[in-house]
mmCIF file of C-alpha atoms in Angstrom:
data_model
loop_
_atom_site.group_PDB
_atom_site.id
_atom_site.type_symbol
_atom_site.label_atom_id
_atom_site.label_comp_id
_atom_site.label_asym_id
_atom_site.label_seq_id
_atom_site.Cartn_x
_atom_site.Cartn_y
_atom_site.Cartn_z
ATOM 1 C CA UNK A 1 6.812 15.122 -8.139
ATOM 2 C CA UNK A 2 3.442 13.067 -8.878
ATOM 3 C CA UNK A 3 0.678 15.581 -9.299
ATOM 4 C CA UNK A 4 -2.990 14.795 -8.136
ATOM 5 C CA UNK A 5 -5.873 15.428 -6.111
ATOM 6 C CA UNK A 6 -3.992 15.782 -2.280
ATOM 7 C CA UNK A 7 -6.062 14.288 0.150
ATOM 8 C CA UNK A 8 -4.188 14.563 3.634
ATOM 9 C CA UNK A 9 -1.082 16.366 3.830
ATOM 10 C CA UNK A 10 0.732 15.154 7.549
ATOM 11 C CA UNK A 11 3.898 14.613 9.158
ATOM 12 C CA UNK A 12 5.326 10.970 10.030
ATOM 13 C CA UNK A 13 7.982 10.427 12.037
ATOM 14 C CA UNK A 14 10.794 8.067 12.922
ATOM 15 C CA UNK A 15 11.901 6.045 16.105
ATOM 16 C CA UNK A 16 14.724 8.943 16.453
ATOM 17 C CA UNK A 17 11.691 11.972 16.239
ATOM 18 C CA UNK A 18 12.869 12.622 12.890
ATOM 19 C CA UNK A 19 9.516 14.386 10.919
ATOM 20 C CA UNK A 20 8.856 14.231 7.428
ATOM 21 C CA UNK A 21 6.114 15.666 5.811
ATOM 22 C CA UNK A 22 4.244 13.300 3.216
ATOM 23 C CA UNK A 23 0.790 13.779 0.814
ATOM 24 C CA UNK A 24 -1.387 11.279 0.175
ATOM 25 C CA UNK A 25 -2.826 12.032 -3.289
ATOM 26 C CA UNK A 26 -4.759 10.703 -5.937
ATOM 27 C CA UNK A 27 -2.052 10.537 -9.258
ATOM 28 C CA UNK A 28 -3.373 12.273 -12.310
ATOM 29 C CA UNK A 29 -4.150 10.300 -15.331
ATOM 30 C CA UNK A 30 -1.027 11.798 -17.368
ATOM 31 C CA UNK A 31 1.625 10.204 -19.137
ATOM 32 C CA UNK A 32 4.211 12.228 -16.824
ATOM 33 C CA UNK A 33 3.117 10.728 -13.653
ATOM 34 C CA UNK A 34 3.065 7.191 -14.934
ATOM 35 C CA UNK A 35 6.915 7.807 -16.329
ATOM 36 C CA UNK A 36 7.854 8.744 -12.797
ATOM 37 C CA UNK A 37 6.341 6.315 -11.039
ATOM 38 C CA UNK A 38 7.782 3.616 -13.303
ATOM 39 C CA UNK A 39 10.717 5.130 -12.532
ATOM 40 C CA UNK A 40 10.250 5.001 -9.102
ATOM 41 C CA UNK A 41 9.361 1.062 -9.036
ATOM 42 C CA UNK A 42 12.385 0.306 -11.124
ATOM 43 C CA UNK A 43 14.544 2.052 -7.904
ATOM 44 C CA UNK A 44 12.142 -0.008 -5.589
ATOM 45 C CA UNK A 45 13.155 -3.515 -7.511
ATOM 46 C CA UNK A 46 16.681 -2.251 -7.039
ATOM 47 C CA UNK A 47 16.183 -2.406 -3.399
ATOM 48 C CA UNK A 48 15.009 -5.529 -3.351
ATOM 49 C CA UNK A 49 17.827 -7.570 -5.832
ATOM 50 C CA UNK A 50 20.546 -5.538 -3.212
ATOM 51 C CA UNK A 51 18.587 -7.361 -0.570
ATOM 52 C CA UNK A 52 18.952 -10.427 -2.197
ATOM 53 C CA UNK A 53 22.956 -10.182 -3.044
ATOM 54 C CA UNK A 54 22.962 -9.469 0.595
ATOM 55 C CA UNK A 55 21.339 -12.399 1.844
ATOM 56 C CA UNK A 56 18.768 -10.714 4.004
ATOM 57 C CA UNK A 57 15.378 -12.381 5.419
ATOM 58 C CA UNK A 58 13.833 -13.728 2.590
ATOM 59 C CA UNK A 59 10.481 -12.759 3.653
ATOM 60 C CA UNK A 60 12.030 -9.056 3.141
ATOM 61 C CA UNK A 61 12.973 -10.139 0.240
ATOM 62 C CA UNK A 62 10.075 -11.061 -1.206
ATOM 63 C CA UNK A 63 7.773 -8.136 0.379
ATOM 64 C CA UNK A 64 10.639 -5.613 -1.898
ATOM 65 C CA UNK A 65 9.615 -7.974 -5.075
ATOM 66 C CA UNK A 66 5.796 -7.893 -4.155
ATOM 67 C CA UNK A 67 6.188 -3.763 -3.822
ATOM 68 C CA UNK A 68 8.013 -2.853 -6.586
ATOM 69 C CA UNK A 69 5.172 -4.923 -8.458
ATOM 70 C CA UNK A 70 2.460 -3.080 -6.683
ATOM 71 C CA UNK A 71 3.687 -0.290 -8.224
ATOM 72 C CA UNK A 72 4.517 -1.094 -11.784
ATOM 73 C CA UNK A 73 0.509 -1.924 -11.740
ATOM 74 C CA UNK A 74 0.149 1.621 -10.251
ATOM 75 C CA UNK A 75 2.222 2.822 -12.926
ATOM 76 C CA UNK A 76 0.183 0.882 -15.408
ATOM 77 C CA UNK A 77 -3.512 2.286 -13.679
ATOM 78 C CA UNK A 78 -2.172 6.099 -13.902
ATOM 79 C CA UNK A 79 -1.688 5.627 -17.774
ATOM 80 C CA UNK A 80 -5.013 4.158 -18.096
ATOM 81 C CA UNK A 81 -6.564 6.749 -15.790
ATOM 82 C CA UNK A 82 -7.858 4.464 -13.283
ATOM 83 C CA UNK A 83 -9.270 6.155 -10.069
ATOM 84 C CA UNK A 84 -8.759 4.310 -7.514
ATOM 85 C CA UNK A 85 -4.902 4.343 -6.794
ATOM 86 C CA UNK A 86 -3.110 6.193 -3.756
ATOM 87 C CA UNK A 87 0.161 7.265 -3.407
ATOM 88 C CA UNK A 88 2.170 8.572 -0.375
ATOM 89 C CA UNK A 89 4.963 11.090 -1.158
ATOM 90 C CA UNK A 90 7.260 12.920 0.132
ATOM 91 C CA UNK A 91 7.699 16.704 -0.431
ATOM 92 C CA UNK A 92 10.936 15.839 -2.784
ATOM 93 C CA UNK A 93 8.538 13.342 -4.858
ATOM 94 C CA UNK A 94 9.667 10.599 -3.248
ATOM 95 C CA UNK A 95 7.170 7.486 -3.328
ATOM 96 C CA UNK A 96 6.313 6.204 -0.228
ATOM 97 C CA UNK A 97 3.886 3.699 -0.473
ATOM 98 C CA UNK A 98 0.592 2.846 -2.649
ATOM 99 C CA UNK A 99 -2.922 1.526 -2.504
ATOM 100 C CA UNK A 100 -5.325 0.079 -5.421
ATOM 101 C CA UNK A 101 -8.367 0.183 -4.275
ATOM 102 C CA UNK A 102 -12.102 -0.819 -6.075
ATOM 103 C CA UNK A 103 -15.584 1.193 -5.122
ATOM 104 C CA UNK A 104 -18.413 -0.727 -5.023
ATOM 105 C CA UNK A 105 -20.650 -1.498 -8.770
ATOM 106 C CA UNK A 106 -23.909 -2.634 -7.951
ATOM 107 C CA UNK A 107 -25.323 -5.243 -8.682
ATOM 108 C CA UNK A 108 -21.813 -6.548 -9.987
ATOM 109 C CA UNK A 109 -19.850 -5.231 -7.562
ATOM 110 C CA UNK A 110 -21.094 -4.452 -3.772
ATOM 111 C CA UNK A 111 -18.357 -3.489 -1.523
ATOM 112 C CA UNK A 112 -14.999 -1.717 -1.646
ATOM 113 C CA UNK A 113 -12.038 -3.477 -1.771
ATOM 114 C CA UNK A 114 -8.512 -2.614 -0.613
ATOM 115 C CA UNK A 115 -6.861 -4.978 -3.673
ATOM 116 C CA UNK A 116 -3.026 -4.132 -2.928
ATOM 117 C CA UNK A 117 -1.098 -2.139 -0.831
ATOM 118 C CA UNK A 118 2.867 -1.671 -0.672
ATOM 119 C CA UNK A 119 5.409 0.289 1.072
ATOM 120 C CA UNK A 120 8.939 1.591 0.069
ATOM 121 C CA UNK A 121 11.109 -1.422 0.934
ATOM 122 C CA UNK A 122 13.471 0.787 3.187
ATOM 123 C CA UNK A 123 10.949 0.714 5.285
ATOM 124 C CA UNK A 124 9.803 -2.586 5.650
ATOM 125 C CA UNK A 125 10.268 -4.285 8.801
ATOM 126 C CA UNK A 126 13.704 -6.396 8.815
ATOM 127 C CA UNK A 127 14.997 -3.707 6.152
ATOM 128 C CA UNK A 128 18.244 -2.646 7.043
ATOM 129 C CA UNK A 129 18.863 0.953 9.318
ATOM 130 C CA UNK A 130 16.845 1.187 12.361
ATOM 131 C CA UNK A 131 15.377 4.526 11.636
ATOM 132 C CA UNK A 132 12.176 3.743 9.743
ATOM 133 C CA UNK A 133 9.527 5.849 8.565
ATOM 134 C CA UNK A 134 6.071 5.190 10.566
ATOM 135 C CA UNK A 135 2.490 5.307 9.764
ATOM 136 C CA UNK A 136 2.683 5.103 5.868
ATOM 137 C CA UNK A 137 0.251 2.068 5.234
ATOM 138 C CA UNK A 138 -1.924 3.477 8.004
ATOM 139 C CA UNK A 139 -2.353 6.952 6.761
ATOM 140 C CA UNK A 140 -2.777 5.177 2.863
ATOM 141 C CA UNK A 141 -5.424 3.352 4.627
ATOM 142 C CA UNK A 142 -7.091 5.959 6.834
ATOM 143 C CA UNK A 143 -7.859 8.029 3.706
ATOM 144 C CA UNK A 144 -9.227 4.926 1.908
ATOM 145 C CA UNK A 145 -11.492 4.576 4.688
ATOM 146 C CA UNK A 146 -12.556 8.172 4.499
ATOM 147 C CA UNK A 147 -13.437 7.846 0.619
ATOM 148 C CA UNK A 148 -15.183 4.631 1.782
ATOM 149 C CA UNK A 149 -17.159 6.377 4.025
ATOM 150 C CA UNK A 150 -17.827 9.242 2.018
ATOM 151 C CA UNK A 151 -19.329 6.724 -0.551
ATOM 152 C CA UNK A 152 -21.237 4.786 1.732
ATOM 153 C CA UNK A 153 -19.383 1.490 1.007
ATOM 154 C CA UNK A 154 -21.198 -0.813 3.319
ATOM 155 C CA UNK A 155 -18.453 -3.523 3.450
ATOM 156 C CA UNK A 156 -14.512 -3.743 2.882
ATOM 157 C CA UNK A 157 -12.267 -6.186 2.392
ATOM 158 C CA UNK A 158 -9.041 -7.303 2.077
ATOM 159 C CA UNK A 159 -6.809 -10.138 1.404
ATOM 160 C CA UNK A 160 -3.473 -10.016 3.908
ATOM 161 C CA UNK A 161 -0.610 -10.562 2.099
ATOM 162 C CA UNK A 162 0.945 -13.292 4.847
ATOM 163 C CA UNK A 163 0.576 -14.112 8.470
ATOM 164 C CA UNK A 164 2.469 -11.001 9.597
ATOM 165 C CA UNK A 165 -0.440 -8.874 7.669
ATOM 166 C CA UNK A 166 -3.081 -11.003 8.698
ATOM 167 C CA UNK A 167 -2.241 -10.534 12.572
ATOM 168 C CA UNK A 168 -1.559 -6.538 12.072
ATOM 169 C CA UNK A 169 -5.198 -6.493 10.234
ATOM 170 C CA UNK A 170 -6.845 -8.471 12.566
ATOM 171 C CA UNK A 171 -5.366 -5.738 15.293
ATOM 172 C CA UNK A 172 -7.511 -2.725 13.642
ATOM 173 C CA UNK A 173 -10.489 -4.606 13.312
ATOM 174 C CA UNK A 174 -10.673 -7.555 10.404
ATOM 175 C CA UNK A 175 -12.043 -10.214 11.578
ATOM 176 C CA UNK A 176 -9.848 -13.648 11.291
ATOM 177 C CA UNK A 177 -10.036 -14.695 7.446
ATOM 178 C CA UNK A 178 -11.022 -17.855 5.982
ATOM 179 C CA UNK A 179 -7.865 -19.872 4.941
ATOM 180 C CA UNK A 180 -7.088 -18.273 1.327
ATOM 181 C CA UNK A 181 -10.220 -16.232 1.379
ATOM 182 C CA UNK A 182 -10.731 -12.405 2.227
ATOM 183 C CA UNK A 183 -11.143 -10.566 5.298
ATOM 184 C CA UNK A 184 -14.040 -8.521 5.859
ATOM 185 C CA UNK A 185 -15.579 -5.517 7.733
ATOM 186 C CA UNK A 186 -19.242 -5.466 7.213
ATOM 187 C CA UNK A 187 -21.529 -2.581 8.615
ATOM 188 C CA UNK A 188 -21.436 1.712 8.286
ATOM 189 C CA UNK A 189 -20.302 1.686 12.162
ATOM 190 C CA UNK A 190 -16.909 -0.709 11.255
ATOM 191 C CA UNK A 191 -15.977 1.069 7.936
ATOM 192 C CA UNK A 192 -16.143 4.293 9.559
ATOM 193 C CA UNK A 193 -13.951 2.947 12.511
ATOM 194 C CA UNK A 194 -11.250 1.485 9.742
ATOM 195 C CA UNK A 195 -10.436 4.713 9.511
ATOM 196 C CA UNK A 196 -10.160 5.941 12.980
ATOM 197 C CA UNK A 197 -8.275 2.772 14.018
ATOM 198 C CA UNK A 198 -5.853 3.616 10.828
ATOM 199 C CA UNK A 199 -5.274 7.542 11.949
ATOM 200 C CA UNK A 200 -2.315 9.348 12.682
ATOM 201 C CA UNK A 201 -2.533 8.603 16.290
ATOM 202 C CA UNK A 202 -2.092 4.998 15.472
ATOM 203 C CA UNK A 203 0.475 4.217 12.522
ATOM 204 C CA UNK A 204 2.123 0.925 11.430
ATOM 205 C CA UNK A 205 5.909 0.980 13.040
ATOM 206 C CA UNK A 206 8.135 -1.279 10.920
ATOM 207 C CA UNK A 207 11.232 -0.991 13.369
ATOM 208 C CA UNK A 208 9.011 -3.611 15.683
ATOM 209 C CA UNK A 209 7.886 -5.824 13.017
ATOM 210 C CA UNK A 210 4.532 -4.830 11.688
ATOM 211 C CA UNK A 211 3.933 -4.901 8.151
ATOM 212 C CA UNK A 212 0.659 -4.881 6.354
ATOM 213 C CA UNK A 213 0.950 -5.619 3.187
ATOM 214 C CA UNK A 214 -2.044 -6.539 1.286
ATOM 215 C CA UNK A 215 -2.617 -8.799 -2.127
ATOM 216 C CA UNK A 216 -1.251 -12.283 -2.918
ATOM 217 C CA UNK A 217 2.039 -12.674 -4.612
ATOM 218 C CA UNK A 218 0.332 -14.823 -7.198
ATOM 219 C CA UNK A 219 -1.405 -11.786 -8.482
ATOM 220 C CA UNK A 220 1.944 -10.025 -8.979
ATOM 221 C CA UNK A 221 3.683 -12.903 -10.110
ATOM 222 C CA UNK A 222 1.410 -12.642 -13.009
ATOM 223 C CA UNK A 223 3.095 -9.837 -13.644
ATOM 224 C CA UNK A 224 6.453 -10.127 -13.075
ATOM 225 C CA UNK A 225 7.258 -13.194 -14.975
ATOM 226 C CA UNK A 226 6.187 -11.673 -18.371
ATOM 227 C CA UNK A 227 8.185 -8.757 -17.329
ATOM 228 C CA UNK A 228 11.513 -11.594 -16.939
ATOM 229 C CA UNK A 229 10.610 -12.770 -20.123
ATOM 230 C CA UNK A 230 10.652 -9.603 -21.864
ATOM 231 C CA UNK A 231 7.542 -8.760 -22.862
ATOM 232 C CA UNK A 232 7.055 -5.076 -20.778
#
């Protein structure tokens, strides 16, 4: 079990009605939480190679890589104490899904950014079952959006992973996005809607097709080809 500040404690559900109870939570700078969570992301890459020797949709495919990266580098932020990483989990300790997130630094720095977001890839839309968890990127995101606008951040963006994310962002709000470039909500009113249009009343659902997934798989490519060469 990952121990941290809780944030939200709610229920998500399945297409089915099945309920299960998850945390969203801040992760502890300790040495036991990154240990589990590498753990964890070493079970989420093993997901995604069974996809592979399966021969599923290779976009699936290479959402499982892209999430079990997301959260090695979540792994890597706990053990360097970085604050701005959430975690969903559920009451057995179970990862869910994860956000990195930046606050703004001014003058550096001047808005918040949502820099990557993942989800568990049994529940990524094309994964295989029909029974898939709902709401977990939404819920990570609806608490962002609170810290946001607890902070007055007066503009967040976000880069979509792929078209998919792009259209599901661009349904709570984003505005279209500059061909490789960010999208962008600017304004107190907008940030503070992010999270309303992100609530529990209005999750993600996988089983038809959504998935927003945010960062570029050249960032986590960076990553993972050291990693194949040996050098983590």
């Amino acid at each position: 079990m990952i121990t941290g500040t809780i944030h939200e404690t709610l229920a998500l559900t399945t297409p089915s009605g099945r309920s299960v109870t998850v945390q969203i939570l801040t992760p502890d700078g300790t040495l036991p939480n990154a240990t589990e969570i590498r753990k964890q992301e070493q079970e989420w890459e093993a997901k995604a190679t069974a996809y592979e020797q399966q021969r599923l949709d290779p976009m699936l495919i290479n959402r499982s890589h892209f999430a079990a990266e997301v959260l090695f580098l979540a792994a890597q932020g706990v053990q360097q104490k970085h604050p701005g990483i959430l975690l969903s989990q559920d009451l057995a300790g179970r990862i869910l899904g994860v956000l990195l997130y930046t606050l703004p630094d001014p003058p550096r720095r001047t808005r918040g950014t949502i820099s990557l977001m993942a989800i568990d890839p049994t529940y990524l839309a094309g994964s295989p079952g029909s029974d898939q968890l709902r709401g977990i990127g939404t819920t990570l995101t609806m608490v962002v959006g609170q810290i946001f606008v607890a902070r007055d951040v007066p503009e967040v963006c976000l880069h979509p992973l792929d078209e998919a994310a792009h259209r599901f962002w661009q349904g709570r709000g984003f505005p279209p996005r500059t061909p490789g470039g960010p999208a962008c909500i600017r304004g107190p009113v907008e940030v503070a809607q992010l999270a309303a249009r992100c609530g529990h009343e209005h999750p993600d659902l996988p089983d038809q097709g959504d998935s927003l997934f945010v960062g570029s798989f050249e960032a986590t490519e960076r990553v993972r080809l050291p990693r194949l060469k040996g050098l983590y």
